[in-house]
Structures are given as structure tokens and as C-alpha cells.
Short mmCIF file of N, CA and C in Angstrom, two decimals:
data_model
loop_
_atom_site.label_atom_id
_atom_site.label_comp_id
_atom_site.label_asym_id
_atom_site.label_seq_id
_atom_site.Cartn_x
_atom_site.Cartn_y
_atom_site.Cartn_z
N UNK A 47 -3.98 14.81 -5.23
CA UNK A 47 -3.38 13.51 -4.98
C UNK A 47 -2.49 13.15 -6.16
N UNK A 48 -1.49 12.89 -5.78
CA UNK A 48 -0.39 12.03 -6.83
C UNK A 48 -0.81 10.81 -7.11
N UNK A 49 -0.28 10.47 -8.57
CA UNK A 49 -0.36 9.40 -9.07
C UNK A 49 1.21 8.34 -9.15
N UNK A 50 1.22 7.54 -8.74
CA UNK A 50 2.31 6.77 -8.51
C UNK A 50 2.12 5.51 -9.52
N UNK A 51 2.35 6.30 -11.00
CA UNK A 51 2.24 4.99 -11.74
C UNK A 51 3.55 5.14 -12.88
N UNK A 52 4.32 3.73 -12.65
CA UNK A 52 5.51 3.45 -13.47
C UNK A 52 5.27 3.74 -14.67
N UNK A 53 6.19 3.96 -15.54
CA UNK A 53 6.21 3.89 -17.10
C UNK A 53 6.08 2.61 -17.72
N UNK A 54 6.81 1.78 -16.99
CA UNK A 54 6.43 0.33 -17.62
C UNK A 54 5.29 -0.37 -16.96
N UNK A 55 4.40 -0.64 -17.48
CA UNK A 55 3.27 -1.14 -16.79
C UNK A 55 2.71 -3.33 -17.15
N UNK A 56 2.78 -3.20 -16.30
CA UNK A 56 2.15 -4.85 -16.51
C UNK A 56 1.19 -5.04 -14.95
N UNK A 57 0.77 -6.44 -15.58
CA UNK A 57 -0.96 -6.54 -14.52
C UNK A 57 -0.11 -6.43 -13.14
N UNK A 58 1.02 -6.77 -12.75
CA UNK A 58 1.41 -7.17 -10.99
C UNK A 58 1.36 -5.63 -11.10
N UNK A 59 1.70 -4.58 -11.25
CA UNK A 59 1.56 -3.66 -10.95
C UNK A 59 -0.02 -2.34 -10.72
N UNK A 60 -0.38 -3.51 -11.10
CA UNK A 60 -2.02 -2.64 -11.13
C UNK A 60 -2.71 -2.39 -9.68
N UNK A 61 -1.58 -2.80 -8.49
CA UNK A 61 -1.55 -1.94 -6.99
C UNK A 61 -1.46 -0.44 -7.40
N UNK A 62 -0.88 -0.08 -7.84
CA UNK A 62 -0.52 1.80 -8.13
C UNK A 62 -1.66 2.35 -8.52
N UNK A 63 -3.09 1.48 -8.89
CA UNK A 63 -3.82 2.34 -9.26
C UNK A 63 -4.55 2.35 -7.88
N UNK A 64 -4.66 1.60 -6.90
CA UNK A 64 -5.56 1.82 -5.69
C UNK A 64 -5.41 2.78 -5.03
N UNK A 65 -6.45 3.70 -4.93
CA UNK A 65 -5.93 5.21 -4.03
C UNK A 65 -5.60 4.75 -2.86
N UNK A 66 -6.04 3.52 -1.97
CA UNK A 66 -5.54 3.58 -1.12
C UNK A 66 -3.74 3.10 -1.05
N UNK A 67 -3.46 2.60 -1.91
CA UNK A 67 -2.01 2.18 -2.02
C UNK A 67 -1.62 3.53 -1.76
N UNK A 68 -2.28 4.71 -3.16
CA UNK A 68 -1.27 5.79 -3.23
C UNK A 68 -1.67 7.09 -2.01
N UNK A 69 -2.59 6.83 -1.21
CA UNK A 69 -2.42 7.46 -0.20
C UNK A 69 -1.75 7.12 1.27
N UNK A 70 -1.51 6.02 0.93
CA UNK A 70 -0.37 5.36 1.99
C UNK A 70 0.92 5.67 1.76
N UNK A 71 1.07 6.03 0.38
CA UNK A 71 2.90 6.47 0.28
C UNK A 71 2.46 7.73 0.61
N UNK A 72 1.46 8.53 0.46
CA UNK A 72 1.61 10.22 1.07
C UNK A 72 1.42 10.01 2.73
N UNK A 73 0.93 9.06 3.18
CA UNK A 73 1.29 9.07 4.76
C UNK A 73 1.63 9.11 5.41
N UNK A 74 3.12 7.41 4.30
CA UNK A 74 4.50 8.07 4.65
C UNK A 74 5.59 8.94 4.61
N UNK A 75 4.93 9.67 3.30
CA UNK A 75 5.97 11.03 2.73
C UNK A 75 5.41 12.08 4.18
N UNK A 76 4.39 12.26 4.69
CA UNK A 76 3.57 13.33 5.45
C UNK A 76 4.54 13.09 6.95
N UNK A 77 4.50 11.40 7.17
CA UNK A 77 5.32 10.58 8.84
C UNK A 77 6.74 11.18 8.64
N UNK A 78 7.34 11.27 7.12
CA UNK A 78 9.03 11.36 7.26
C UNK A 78 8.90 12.87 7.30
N UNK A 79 8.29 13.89 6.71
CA UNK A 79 8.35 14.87 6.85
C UNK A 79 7.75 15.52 8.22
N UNK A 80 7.41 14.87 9.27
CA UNK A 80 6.97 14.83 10.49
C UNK A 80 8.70 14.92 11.25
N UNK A 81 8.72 13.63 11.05
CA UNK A 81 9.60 12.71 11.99
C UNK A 81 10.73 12.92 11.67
N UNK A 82 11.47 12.72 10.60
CA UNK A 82 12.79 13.29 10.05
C UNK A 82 12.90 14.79 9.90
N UNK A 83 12.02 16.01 9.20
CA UNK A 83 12.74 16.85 9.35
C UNK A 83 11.83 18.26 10.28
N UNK A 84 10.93 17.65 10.48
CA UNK A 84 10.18 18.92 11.76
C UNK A 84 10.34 18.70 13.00
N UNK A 85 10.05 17.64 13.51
CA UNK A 85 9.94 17.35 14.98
C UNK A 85 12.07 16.35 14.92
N UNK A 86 12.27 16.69 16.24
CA UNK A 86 13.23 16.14 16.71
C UNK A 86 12.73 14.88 18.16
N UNK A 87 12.94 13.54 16.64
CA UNK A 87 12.51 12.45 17.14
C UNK A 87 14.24 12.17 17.33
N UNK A 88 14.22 11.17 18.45
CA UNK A 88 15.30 10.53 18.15
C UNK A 88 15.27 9.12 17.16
N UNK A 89 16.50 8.50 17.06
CA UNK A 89 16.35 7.42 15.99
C UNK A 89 15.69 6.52 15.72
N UNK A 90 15.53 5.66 17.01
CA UNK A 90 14.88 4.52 17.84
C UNK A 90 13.65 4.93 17.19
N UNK A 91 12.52 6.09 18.08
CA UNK A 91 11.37 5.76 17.95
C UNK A 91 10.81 6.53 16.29
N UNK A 92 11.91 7.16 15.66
CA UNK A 92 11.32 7.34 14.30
C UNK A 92 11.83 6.12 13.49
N UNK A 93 12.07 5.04 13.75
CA UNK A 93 12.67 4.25 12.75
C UNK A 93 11.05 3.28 12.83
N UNK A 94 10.48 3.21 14.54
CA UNK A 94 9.77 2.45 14.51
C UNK A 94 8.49 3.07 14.14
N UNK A 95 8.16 4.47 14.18
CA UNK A 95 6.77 5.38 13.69
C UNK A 95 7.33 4.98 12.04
N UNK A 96 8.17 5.27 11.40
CA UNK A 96 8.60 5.11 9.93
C UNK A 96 7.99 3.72 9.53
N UNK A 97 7.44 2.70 10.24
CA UNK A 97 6.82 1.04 10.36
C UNK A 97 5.22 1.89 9.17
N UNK A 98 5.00 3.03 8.86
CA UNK A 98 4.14 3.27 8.12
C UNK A 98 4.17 2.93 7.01
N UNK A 99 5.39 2.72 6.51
CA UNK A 99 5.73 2.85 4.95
C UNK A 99 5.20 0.86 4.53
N UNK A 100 4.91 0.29 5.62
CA UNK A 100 4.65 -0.90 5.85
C UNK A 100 3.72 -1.44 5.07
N UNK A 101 2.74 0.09 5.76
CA UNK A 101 0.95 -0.30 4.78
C UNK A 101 0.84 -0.53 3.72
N UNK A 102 1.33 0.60 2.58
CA UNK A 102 2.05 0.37 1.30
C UNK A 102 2.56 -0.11 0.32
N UNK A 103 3.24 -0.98 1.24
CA UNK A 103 4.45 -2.30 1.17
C UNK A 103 3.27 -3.74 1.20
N UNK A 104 2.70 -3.67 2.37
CA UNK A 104 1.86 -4.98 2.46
C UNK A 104 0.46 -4.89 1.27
N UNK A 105 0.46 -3.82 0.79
CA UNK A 105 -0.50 -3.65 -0.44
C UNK A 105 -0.36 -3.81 -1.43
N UNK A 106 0.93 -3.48 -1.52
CA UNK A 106 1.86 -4.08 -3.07
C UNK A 106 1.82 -5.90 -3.30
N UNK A 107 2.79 -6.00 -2.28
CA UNK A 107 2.97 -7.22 -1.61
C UNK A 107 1.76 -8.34 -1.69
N UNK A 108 0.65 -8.30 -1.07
CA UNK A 108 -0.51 -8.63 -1.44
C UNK A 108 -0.90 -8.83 -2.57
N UNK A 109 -0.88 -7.75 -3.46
CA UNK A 109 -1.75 -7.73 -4.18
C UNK A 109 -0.57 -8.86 -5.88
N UNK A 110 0.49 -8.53 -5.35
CA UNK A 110 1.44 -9.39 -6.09
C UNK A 110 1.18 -11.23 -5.99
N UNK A 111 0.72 -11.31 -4.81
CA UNK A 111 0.69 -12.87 -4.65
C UNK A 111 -0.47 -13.79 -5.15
N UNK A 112 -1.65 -13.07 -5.66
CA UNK A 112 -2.67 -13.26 -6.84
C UNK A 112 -3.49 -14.41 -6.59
N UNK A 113 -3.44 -15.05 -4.85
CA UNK A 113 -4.83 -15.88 -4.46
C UNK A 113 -5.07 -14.75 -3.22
N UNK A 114 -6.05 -14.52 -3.34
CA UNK A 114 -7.70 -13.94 -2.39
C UNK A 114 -7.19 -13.57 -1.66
N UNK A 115 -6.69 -14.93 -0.97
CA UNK A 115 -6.18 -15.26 0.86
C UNK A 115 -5.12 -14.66 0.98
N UNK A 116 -4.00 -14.80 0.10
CA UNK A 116 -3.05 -14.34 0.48
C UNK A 116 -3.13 -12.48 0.31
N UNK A 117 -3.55 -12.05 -0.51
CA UNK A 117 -3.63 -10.92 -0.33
C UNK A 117 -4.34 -10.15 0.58
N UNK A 118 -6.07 -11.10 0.96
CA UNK A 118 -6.04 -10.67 2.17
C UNK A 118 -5.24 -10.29 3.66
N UNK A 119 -4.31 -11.44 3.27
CA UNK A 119 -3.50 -11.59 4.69
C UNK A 119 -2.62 -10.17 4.61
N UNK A 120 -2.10 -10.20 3.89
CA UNK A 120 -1.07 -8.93 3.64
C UNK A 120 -1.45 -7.71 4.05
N UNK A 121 -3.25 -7.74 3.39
CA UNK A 121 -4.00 -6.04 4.07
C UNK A 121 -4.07 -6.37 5.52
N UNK A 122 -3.95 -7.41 5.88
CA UNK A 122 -4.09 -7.35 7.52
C UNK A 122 -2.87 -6.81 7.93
N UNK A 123 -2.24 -7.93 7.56
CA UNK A 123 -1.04 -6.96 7.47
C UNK A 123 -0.16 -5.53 7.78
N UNK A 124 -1.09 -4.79 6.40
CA UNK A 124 -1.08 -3.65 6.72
C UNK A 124 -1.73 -2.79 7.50
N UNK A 125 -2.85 -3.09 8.00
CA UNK A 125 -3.74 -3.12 8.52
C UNK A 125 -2.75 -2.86 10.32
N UNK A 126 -2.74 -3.91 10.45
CA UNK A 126 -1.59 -3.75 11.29
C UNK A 126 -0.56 -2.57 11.91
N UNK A 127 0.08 -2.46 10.63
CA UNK A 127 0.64 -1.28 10.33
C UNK A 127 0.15 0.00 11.00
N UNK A 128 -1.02 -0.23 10.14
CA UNK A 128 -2.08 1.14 10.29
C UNK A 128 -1.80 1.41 12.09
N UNK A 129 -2.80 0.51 12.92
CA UNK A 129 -2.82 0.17 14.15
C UNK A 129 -1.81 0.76 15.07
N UNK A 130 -0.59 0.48 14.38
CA UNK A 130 0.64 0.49 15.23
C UNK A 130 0.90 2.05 15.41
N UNK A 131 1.40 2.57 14.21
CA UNK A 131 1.60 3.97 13.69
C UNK A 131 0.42 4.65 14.44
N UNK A 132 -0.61 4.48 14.40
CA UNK A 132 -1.22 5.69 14.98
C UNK A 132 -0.99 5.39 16.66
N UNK A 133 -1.38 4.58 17.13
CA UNK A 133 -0.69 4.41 18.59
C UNK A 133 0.74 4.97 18.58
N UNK A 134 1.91 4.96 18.21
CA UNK A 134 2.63 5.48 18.18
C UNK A 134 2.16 7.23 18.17
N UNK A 135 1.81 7.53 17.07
CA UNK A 135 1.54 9.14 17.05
C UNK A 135 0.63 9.67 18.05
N UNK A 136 0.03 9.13 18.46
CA UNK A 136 -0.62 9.58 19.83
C UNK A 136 0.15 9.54 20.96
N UNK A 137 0.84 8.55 21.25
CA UNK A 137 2.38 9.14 22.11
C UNK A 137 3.27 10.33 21.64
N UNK A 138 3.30 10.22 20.92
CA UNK A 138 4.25 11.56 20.37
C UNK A 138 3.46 13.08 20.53
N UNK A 139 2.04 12.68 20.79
CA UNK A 139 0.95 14.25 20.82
C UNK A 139 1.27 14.05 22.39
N UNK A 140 0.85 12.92 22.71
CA UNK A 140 1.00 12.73 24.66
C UNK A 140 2.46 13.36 25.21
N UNK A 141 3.38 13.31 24.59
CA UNK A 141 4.44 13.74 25.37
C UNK A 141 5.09 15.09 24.92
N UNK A 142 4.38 15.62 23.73
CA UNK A 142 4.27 16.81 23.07
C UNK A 142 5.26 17.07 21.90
N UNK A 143 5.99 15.80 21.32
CA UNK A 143 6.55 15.73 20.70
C UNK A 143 6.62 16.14 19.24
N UNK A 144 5.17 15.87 19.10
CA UNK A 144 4.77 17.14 17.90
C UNK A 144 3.27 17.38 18.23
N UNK A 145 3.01 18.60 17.50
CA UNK A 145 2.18 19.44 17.80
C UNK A 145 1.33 19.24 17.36
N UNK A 146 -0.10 19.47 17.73
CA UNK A 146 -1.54 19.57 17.96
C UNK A 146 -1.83 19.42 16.32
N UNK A 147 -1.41 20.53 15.68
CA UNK A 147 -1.85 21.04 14.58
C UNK A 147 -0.92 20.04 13.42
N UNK A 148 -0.22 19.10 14.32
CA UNK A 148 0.60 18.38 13.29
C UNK A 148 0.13 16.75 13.19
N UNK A 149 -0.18 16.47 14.35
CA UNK A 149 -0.82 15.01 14.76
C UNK A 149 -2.51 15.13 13.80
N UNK A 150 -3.34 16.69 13.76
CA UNK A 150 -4.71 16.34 13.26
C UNK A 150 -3.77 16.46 11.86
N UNK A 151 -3.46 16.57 10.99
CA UNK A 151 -2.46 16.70 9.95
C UNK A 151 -2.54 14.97 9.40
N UNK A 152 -1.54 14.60 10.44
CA UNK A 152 -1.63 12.94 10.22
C UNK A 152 -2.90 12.40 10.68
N UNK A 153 -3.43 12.40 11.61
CA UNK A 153 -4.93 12.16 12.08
C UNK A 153 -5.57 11.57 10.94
N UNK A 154 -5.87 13.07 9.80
CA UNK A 154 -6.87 12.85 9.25
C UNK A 154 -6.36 12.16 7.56
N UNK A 155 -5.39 12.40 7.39
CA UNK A 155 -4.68 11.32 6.19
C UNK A 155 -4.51 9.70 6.53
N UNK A 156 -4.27 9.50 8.08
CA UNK A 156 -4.27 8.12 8.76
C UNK A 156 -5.32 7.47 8.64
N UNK A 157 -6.91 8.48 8.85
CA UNK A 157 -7.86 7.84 9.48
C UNK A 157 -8.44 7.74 7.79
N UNK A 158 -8.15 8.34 6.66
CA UNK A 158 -9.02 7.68 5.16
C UNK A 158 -8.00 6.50 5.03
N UNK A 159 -6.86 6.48 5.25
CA UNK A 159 -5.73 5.04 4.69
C UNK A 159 -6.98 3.66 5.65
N UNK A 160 -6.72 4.24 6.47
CA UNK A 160 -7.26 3.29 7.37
C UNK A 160 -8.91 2.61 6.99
N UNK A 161 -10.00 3.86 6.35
CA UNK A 161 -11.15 3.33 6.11
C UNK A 161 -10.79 2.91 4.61
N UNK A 162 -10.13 3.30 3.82
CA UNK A 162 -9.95 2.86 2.46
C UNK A 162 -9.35 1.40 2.62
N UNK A 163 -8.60 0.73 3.75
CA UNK A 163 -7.85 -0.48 3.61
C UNK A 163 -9.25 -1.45 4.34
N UNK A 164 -10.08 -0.74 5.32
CA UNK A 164 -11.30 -1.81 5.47
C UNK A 164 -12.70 -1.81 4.57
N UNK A 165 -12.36 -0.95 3.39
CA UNK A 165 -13.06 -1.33 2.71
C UNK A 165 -12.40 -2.13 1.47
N UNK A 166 -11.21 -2.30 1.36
CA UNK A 166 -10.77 -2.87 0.76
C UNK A 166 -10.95 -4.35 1.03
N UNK A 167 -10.46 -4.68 2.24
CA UNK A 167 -10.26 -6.09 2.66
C UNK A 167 -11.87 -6.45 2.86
N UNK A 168 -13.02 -5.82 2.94
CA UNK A 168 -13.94 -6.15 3.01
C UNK A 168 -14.73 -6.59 1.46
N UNK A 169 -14.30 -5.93 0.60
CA UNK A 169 -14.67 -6.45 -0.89
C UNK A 169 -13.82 -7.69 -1.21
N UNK A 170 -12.56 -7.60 -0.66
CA UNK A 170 -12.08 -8.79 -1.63
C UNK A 170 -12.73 -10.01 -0.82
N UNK A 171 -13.17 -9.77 0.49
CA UNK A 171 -13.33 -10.75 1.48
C UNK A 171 -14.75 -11.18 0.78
N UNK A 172 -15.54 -10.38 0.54
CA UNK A 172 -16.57 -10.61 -0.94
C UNK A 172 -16.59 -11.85 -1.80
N UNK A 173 -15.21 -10.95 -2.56
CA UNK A 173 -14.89 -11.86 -3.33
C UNK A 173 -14.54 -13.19 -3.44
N UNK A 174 -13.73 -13.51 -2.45
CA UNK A 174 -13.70 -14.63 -2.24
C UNK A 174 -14.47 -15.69 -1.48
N UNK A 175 -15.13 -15.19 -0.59
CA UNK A 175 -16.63 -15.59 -0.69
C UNK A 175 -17.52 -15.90 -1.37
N UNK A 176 -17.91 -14.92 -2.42
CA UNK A 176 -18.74 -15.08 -3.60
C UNK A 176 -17.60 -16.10 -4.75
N UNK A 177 -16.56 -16.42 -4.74
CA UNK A 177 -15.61 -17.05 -5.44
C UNK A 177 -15.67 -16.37 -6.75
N UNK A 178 -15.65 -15.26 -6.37
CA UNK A 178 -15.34 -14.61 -7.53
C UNK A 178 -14.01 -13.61 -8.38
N UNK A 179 -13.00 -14.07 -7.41
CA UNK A 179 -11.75 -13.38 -7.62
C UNK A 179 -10.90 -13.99 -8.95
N UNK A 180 -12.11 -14.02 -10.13
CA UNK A 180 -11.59 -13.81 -11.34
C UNK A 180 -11.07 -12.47 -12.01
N UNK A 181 -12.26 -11.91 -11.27
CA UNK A 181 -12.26 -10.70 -11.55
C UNK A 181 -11.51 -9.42 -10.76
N UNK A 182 -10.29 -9.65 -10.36
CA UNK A 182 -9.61 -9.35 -9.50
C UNK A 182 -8.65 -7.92 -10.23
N UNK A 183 -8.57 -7.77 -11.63
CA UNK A 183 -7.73 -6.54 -11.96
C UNK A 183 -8.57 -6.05 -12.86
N UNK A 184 -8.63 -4.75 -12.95
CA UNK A 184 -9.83 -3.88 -13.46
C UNK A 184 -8.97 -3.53 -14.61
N UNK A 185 -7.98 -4.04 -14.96
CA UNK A 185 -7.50 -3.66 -16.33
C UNK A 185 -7.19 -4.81 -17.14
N UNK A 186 -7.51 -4.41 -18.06
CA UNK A 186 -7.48 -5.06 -19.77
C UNK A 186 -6.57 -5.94 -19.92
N UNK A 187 -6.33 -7.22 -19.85
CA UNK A 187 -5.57 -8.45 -19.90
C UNK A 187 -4.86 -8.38 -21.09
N UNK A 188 -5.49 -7.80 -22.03
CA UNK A 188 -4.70 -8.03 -23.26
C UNK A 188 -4.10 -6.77 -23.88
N UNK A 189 -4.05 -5.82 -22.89
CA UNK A 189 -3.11 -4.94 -22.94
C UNK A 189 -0.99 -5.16 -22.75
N UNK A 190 -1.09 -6.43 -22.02
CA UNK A 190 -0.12 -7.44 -21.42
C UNK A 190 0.43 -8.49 -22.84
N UNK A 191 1.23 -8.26 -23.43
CA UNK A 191 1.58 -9.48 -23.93
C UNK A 191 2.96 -10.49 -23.41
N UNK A 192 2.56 -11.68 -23.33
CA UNK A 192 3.32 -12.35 -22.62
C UNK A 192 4.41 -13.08 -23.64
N UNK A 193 4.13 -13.03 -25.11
CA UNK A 193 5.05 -13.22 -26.17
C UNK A 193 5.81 -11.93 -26.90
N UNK A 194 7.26 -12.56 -26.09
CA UNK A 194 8.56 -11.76 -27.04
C UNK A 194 8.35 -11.30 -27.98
N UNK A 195 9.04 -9.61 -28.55
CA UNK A 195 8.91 -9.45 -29.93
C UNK A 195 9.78 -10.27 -30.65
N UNK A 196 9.50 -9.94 -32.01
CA UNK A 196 10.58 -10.88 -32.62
C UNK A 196 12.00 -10.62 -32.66
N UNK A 197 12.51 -9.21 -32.28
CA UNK A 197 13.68 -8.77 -32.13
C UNK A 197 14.39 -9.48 -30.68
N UNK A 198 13.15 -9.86 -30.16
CA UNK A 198 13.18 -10.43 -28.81
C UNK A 198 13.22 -12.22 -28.20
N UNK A 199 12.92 -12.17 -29.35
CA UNK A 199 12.64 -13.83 -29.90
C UNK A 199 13.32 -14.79 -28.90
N UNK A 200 13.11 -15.85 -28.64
CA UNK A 200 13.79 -16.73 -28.06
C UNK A 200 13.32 -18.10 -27.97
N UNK A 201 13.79 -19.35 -28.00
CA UNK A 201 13.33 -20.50 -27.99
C UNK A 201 12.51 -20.70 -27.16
N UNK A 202 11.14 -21.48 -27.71
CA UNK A 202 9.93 -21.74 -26.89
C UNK A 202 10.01 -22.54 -25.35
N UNK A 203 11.35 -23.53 -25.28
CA UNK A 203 11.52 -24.28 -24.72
C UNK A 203 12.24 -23.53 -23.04
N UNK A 204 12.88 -22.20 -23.86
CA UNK A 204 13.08 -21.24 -22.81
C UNK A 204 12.29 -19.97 -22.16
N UNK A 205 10.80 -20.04 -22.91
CA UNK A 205 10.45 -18.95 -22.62
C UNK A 205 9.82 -19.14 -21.42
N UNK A 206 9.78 -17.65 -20.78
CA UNK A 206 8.95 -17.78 -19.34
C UNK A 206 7.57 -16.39 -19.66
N UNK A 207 6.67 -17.11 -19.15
CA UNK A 207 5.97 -16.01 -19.06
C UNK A 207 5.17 -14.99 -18.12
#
């Protein structure tokens, strides 16, 4: 498994460490390499099977907006996603559009995105239950500094943090 983590790092980005984030971009790297260059989809319905890259997106997305709820909503979201895409790829096995050995391929990368995102939404759903979504990033707060260097300096009255 690849690791999909930036060089510059700060807390909104601490989505890249969830395997399930980073097995959702191999789902969609696995769907485009399906859909774009093995099977001859036409445009239409690979633009709408390509709706994978969604899951991903709504995980980032989520996890950027930093109350409970809203990030829950987003894994539904993706969640969603999930839903759609594989109904889709089961038409595409139904009409033989790609092959047996290519659908269990996606099958079985679909079906961990899929249990990794309900166990996801089921902990934070935890969490916010238990009201405990203090504890919401498993990395070191004060790894983050939110004050300019001094080369960087700038009036207090303008700073943002």
C-alpha cells in the first residue's frame, strides 16, 4: 500500500494518514485503469463509474470541516459514493463490459474501502456520542506552529492563524 503523504504537513491534512482515505485513491487509480485504459467504456458511463474518486474527496472534505457532524455527513457522503460505483460495476460485469477476473479485482479493493468507511463513521459516531471529539487527530498538536518565523514576521493585528 502507498502512502499518500505531502511534504508539507499540518493537522487539516492528517486525512492522508487514514488507510481508508489512501485506499480509496487506489480504487480510483484501479476504476481509471479499468475504465480509461483496459475496457472500452464509452465517455458518459466512465465519467459517471469515475464518481469513485468521490469517496476520497468526501474524506478529505470531511475530515477538513472539524465538527463530528459535519464530517460525519461527508463519510455518508462518501459512503454514497461507495454505493453508487459498485452498482455501476456490476452493470458493466452484467453486460460484459469487463471481465470476471477484472470486476473480483475491484470487488475486493471496493468491498475493504467500503468496511473501512463503516467503521469509520461508526467510531466517530462514538465519538460524538460519547462527546468526545476532542480527541479527534492522533497527531501531536504541537508539532503545528501557528506563529510566523521571525523572517516571517508580521503584525499581530494581521496575523491569521
Amino acid at each position: 500500500m502507498d502512502t499518500y503523504q505531502a511534504e508539507l504537513r499540518n493537522k487539516n491534512r492528517g486525512y492522508m494518514k487514514l488507510i481508508v482515505w489512501q485506499r480509496a485513491i487506489e480504487l480510483f487509480a484501479l476504476t481509471w485503469k479499468i475504465l480509461c485504459i483496459e475496457a472500452k467504456i464509452d465517455f458518459m458511463l466512465r465519467s459517471q463509474l469515475l464518481s469513485v474518486q468521490s469517496i476520497s474527496a468526501n474524506i478529505a472534505e470531511g475530515y477538513g470541516r472539524r465538527f463530528v457532524s459535519e464530517y460525519i455527513q461527508f463519510l455518508h457522503y462518501g459512503l454514497d459514493s461507495v454505493t453508487e460505483t459498485m452498482t455501476r460495476a456490476i452493470a458493466l460485469k452484467a453486460t460484459k463490459e469487463i471481465s470476471e477476473e477484472r470486476f473480483r479485482n475491484f470487488d475486493s479493493l471496493h468491498y475493504e474501502v467500503e468496511n473501512r468507511l463503516l467503521r469509520l463513521i461508526e467510531k466517530l459516531e462514538e465519538k460524538r456520542d460519547d462527546e468526545d471529539w476532542v480527541a479527534r487527530l492522533a497527531e501531536d498538536p504541537e508539532k503545528y506552529s501557528i506563529t510566523p518565523s521571525p523572517q516571517h514576521s508580521i503584525t499581530p493585528s494581521f496575523r491569521h492563524a
